[in-house]
PDB file of C-alpha atoms in Angstrom:
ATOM      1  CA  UNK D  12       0.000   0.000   0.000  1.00  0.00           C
ATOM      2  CA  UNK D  13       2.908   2.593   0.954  1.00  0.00           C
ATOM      3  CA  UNK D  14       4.267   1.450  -2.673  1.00  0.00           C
ATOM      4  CA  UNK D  15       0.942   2.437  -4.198  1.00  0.00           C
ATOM      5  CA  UNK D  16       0.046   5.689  -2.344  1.00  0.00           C
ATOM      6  CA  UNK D  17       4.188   6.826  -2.879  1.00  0.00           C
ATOM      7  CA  UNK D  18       3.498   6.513  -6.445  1.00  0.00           C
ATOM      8  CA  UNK D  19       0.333   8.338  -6.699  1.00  0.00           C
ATOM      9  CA  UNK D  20       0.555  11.382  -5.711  1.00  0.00           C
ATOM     10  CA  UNK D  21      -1.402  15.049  -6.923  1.00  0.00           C
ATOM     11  CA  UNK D  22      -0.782  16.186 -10.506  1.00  0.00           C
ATOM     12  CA  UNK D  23       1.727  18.932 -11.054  1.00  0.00           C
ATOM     13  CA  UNK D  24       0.081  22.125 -10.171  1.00  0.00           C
ATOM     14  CA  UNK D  25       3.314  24.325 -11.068  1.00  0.00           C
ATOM     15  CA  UNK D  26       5.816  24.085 -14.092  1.00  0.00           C
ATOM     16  CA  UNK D  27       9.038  25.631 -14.514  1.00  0.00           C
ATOM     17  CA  UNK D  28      12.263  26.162 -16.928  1.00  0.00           C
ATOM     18  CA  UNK D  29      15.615  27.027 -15.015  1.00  0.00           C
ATOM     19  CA  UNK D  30      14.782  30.213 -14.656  1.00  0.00           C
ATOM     20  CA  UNK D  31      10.913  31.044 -14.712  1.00  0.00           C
ATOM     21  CA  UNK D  32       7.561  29.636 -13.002  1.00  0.00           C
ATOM     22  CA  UNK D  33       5.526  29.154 -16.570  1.00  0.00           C
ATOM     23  CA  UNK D  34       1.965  28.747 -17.822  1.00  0.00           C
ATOM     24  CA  UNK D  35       0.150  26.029 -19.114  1.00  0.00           C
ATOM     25  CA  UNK D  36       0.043  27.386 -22.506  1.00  0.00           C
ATOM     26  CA  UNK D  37       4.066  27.576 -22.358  1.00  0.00           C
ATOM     27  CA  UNK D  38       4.379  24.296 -20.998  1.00  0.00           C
ATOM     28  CA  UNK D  39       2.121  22.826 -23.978  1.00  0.00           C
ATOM     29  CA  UNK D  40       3.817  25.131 -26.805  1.00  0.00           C
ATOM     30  CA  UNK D  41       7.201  24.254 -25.655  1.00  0.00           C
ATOM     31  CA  UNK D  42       6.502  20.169 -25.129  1.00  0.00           C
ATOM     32  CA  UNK D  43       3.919  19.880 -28.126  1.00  0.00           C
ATOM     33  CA  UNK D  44       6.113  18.944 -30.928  1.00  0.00           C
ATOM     34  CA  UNK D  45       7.083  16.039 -28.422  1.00  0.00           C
ATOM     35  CA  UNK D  46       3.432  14.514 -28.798  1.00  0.00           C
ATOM     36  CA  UNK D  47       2.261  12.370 -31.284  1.00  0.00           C
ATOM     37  CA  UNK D  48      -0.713  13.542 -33.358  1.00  0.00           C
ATOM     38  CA  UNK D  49      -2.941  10.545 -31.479  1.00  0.00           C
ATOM     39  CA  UNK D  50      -1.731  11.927 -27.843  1.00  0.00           C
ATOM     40  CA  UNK D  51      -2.036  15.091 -28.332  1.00  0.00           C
ATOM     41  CA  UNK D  52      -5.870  13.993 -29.446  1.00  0.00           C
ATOM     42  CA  UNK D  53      -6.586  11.780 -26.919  1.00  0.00           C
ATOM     43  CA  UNK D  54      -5.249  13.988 -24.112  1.00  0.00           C
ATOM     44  CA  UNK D  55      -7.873  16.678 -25.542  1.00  0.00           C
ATOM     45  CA  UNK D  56     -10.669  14.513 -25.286  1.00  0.00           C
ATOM     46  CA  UNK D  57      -9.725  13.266 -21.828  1.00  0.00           C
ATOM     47  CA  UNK D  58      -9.164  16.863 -21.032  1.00  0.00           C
ATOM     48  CA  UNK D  59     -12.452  17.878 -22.230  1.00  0.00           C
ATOM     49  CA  UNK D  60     -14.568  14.937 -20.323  1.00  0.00           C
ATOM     50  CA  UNK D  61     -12.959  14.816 -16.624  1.00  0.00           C
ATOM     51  CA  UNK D  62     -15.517  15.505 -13.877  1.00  0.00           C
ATOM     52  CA  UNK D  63     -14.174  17.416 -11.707  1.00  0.00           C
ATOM     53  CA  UNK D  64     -17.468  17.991  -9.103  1.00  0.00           C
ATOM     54  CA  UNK D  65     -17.618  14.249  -8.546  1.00  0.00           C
ATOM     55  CA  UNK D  66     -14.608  13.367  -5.962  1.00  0.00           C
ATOM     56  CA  UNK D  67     -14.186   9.465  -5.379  1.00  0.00           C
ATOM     57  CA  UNK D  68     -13.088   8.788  -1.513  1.00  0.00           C
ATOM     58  CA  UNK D  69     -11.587   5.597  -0.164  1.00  0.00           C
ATOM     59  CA  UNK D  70     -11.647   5.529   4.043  1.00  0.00           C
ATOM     60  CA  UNK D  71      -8.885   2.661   5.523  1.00  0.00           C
ATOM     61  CA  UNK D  72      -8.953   0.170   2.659  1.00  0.00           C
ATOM     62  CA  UNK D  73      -6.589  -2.241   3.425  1.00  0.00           C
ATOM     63  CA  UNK D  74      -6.169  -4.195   0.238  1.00  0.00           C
ATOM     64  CA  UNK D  75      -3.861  -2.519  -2.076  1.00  0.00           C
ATOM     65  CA  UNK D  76      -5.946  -4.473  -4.837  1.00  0.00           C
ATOM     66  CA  UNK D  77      -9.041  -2.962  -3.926  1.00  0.00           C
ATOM     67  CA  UNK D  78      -7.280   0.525  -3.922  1.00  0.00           C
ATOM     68  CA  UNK D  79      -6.033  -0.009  -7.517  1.00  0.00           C
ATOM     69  CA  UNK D  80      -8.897  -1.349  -8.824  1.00  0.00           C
ATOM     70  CA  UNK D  81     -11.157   1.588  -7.464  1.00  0.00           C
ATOM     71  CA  UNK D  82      -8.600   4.028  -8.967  1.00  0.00           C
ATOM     72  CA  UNK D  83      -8.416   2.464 -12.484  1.00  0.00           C
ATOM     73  CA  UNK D  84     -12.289   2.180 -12.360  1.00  0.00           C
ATOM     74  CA  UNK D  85     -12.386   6.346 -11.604  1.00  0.00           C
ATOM     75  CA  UNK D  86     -10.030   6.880 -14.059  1.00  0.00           C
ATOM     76  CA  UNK D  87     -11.027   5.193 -16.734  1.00  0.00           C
ATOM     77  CA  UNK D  88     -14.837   6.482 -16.074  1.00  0.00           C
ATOM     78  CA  UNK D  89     -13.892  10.596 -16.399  1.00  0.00           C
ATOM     79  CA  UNK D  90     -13.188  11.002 -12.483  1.00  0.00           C
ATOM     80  CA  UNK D  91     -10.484  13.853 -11.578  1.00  0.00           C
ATOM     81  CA  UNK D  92     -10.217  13.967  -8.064  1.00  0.00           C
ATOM     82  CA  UNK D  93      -9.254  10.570  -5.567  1.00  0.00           C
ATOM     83  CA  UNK D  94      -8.631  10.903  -2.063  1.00  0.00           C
ATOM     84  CA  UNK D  95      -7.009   8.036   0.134  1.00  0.00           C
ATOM     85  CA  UNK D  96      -8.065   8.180   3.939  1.00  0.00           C
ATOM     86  CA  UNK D  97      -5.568   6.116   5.839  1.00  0.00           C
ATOM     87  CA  UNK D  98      -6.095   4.272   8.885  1.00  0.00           C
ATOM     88  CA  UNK D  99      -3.893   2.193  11.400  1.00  0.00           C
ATOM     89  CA  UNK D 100      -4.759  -1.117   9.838  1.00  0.00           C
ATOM     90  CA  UNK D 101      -2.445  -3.551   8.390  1.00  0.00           C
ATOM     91  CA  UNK D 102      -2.297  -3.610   4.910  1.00  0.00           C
ATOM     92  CA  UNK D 103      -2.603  -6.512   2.855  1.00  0.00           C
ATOM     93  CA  UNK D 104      -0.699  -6.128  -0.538  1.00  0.00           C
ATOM     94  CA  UNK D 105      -2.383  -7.582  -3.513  1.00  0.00           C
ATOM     95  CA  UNK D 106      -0.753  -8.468  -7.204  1.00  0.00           C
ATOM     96  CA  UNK D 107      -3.447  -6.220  -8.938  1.00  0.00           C
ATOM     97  CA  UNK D 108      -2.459  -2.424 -10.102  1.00  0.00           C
ATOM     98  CA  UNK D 109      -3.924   0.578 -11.235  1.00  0.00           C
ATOM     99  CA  UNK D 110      -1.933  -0.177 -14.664  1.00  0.00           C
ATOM    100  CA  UNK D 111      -0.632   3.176 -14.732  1.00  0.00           C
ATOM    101  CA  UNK D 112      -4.173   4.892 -14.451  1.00  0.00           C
ATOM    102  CA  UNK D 113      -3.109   6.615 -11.039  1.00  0.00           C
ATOM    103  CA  UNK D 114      -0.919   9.127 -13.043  1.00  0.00           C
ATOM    104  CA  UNK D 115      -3.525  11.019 -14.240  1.00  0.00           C
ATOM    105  CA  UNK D 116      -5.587  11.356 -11.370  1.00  0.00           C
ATOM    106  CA  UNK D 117      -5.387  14.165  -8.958  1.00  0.00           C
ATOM    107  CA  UNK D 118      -4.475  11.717  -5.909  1.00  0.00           C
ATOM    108  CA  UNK D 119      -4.977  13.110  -2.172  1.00  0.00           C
ATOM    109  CA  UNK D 120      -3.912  11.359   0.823  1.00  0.00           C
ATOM    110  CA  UNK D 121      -5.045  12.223   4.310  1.00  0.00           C
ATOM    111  CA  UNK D 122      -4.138  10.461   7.572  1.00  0.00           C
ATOM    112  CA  UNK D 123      -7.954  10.756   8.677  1.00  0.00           C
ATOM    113  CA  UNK D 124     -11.246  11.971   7.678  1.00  0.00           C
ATOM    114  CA  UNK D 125     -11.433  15.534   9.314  1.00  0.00           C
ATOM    115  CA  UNK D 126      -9.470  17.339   6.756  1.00  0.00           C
ATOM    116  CA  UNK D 127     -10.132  15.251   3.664  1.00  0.00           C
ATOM    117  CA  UNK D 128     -14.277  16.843   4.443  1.00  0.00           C
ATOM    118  CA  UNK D 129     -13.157  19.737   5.075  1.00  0.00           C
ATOM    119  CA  UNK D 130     -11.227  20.310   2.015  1.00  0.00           C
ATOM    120  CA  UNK D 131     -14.261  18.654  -0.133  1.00  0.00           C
ATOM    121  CA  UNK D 132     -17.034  21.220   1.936  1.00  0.00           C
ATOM    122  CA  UNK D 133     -15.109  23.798   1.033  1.00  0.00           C
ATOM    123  CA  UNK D 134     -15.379  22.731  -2.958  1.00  0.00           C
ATOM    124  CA  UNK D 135     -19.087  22.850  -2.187  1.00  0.00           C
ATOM    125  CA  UNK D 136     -19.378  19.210  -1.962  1.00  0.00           C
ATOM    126  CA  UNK D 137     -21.817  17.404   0.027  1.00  0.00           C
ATOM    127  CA  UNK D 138     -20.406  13.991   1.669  1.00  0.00           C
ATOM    128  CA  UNK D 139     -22.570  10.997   1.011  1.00  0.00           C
ATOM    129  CA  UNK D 140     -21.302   7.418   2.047  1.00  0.00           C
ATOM    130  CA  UNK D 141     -21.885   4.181   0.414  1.00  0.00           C
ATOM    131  CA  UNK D 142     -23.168   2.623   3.671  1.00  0.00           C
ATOM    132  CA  UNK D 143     -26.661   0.680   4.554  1.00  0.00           C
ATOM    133  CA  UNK D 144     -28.613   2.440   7.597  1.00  0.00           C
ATOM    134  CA  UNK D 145     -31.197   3.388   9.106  1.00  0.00           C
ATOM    135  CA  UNK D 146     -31.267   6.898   6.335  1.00  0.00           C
ATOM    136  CA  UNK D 147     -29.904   5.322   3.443  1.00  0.00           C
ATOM    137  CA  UNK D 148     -31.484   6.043   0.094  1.00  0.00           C
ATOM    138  CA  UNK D 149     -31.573   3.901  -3.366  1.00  0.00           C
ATOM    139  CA  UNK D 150     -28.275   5.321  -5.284  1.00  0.00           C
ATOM    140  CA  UNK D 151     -30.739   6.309  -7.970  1.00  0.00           C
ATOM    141  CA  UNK D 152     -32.051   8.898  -5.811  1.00  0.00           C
ATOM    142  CA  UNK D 153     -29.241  10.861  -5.633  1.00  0.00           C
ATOM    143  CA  UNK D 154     -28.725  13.746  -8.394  1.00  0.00           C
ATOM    144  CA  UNK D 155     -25.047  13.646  -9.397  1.00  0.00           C
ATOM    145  CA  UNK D 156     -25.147  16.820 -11.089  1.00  0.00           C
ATOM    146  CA  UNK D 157     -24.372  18.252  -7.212  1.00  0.00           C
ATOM    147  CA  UNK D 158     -20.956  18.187  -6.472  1.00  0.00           C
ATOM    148  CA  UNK D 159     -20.715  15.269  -4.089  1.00  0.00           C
ATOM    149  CA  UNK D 160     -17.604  13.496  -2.770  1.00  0.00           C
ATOM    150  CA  UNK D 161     -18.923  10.163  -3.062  1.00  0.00           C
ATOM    151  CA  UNK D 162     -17.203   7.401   0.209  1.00  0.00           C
ATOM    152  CA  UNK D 163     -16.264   4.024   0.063  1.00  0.00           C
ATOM    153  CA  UNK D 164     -15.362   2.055   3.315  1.00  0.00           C
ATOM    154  CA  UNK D 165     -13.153  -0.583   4.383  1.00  0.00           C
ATOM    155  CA  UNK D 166     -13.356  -4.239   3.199  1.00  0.00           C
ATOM    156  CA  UNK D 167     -14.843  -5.662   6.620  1.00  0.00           C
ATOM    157  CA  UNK D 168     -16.251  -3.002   8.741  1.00  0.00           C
ATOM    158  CA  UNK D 169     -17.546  -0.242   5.938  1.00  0.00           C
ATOM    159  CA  UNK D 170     -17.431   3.414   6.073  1.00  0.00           C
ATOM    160  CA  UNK D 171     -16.236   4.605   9.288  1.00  0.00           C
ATOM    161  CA  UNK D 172     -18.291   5.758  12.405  1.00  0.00           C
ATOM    162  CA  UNK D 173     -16.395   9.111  12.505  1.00  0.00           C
ATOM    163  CA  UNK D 174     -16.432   9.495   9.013  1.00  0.00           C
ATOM    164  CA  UNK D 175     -20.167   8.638   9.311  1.00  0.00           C
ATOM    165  CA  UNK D 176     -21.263  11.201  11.476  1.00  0.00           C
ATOM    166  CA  UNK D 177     -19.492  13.611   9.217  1.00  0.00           C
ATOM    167  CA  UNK D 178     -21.896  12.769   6.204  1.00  0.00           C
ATOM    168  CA  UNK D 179     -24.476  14.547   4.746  1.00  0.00           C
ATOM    169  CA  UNK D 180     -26.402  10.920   3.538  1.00  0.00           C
ATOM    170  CA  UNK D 181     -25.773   7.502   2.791  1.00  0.00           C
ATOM    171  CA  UNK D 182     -26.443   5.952  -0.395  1.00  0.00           C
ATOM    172  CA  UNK D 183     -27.271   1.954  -1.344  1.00  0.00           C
ATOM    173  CA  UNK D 184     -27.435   0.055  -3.963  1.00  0.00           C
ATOM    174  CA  UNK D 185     -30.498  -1.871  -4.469  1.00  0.00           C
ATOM    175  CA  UNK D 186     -30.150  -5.545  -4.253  1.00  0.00           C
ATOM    176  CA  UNK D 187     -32.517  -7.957  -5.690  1.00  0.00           C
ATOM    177  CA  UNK D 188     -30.809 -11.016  -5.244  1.00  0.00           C
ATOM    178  CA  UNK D 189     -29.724 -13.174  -1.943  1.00  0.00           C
ATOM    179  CA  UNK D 190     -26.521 -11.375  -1.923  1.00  0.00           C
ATOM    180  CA  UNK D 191     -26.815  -8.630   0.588  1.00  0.00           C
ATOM    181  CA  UNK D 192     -23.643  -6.636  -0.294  1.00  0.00           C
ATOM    182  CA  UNK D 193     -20.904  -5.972  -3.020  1.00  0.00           C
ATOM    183  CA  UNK D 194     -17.128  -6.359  -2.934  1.00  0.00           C
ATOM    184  CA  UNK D 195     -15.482  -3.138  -2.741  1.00  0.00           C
ATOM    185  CA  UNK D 196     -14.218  -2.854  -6.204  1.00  0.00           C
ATOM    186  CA  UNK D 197     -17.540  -3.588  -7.635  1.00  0.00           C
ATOM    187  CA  UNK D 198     -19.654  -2.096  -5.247  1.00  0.00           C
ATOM    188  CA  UNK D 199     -17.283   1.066  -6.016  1.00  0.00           C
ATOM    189  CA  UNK D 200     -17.666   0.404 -10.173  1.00  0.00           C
ATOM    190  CA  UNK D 201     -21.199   0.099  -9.965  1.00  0.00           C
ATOM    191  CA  UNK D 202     -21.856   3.924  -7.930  1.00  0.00           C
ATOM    192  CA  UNK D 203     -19.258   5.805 -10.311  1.00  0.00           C
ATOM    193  CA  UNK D 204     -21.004   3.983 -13.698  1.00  0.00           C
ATOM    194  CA  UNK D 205     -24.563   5.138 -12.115  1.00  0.00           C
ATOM    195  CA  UNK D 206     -22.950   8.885 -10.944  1.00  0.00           C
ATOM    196  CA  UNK D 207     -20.882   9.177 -14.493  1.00  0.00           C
ATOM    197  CA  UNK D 208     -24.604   8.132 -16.410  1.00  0.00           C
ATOM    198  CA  UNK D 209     -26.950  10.179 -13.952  1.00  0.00           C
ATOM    199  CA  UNK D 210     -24.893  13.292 -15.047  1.00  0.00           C
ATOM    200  CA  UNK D 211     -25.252  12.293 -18.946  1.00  0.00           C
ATOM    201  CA  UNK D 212     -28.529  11.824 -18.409  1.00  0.00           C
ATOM    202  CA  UNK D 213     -29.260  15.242 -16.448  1.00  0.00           C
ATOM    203  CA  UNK D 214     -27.107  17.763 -18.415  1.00  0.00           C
ATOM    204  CA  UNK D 215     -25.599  15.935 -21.589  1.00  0.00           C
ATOM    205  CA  UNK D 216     -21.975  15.678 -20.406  1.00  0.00           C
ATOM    206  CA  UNK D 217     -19.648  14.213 -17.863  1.00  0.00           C
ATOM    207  CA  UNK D 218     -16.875  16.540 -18.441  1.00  0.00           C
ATOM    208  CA  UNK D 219     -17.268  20.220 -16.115  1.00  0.00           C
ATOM    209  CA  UNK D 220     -13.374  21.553 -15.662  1.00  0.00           C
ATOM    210  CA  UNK D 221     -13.932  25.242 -16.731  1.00  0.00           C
ATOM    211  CA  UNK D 222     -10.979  26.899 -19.170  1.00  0.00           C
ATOM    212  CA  UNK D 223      -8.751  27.625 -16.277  1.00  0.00           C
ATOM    213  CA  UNK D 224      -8.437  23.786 -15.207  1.00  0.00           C
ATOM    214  CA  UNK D 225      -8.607  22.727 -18.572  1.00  0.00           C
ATOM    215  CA  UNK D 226      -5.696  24.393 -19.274  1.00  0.00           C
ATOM    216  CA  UNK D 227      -4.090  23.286 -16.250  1.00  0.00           C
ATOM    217  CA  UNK D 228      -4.909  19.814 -17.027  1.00  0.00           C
ATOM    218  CA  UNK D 229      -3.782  20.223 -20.139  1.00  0.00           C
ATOM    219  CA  UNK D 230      -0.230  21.137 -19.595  1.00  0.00           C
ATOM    220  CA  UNK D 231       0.139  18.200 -16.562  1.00  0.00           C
ATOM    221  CA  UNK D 232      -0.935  15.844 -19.025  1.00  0.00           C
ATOM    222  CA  UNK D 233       1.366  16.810 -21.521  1.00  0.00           C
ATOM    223  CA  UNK D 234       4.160  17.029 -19.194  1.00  0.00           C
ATOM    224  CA  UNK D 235       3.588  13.589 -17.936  1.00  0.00           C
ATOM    225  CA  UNK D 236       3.213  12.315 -21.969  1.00  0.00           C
ATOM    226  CA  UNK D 237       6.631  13.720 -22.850  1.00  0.00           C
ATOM    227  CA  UNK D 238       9.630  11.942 -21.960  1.00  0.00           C
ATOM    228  CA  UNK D 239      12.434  14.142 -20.168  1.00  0.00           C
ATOM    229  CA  UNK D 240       9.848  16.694 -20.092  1.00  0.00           C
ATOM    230  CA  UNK D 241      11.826  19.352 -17.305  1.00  0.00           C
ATOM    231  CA  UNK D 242      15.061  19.067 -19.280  1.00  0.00           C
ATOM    232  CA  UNK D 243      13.295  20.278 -22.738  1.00  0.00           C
ATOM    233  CA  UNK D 244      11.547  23.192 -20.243  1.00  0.00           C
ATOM    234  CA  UNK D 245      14.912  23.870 -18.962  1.00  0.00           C
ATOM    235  CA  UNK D 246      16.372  24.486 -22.421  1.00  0.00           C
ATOM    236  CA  UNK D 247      13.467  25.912 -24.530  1.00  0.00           C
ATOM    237  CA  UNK D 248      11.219  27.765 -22.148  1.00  0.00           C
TER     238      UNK D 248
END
């Protein structure tokens, strides 16, 4: 797990040569005839469909597996921001990886849940927890159009207590079957699928970074696409 989370870590928020702090469109002039035509394509269409308002949280997983597989899922469905609550557990290390999708998240790591809803309150997000109780509602009743920082709980006990009492709601996901609960990793695929579709279905589009972040996004992309990408900024910009 300390392997995973080292490698993870928050996108580059600030780019610079030897000599200056430069902007995005700098950093993307300078590094651009370094792309391929198909990168540079693709990174503008991932650019243009990441979802910021959504935030996927994780609170004291202890399978590095289950980590990975959450983050590739949130990735690969549009999902910008991931947060990683950690908790004294001991950590059980699994073979599965993110395979390379934790790169172009925006990865935060907290050492409990206090700061990691504070930070997402203060984006205007409301918390709601995967978690069966007595105020749980059907995930379909939720409007993911809100910006919501959407919890997932450890493999055993769930969300936890503190983090709990923190949240605004708690969210199921109907079961019709004799099955009365989801592995993480699915249980985790299955909300962001339903959150990513809701919002499709609502407005038309997943995608809501505005120019600014775009931009930013942009250029961190790029930088992480081009091989030796500070030395070329060090000599051209």
């Amino acid at each position: 797990m300390e392997a995973l989370l080292r490698g993870a870590t928050r996108l580059p928020r600030e780019f610079r040569s030897r000599e200056h702090l430069l902007d995005p469109a700098t950093v993307c002039e300078v590094l651009d005839p370094f792309l391929s035509d198909e990168r540079r394509e693709r990174i503008e269409r991932v650019v243009s469909e990441r979802c910021g308002s959504v935030a996927v949280v994780v609170d004291g997983l202890a399978n590095s597996g289950n980590v990975a597989a959450v983050m590739r899922t949130a990735e690969g469905l549009g999902f910008l921001n991931f947060h990683v609550i950690q908790r004294q557990l001991p950590y059980k290390h699994s073979r599965r990886t993110t395979q390379g999708t934790d790169k172009w998240l925006d990865v935060h790591v907290w050492d409990g849940p206090a700061e990691c809803v504070r930070v997402a309150r203060a984006a205007g997000m409301r918390i709601v927890a995967a978690h069966l109780d007595r105020r749980s509602r059907p995930l379909d009743d939720f409007d993911f159009t809100i910006p919501t920082a959407l919890v997932f709980g450890n493999e055993l006990g769930g969300v936890s207590e503190d983090l709990l009492e923190m949240a605004d709601a708690t969210c199921i996901i109907p079961m019709t079957g004799f099955a009365q609960s989801f592995n993480i990793s699915v249980a985790a695929a299955t909300c962001l699928y339903h959150a990513r579709s809701d919002r499709m279905r609502r407005q038309g589009r997943h995608g809501d970074l505005g120019l600014a972040d775009q931009a930013w996004l942009r250029a961190a992309y790029t930088y992480l696409s081009v091989q030796a990408a500070q030395p070329i900024l060090d000599r051209g910009a």
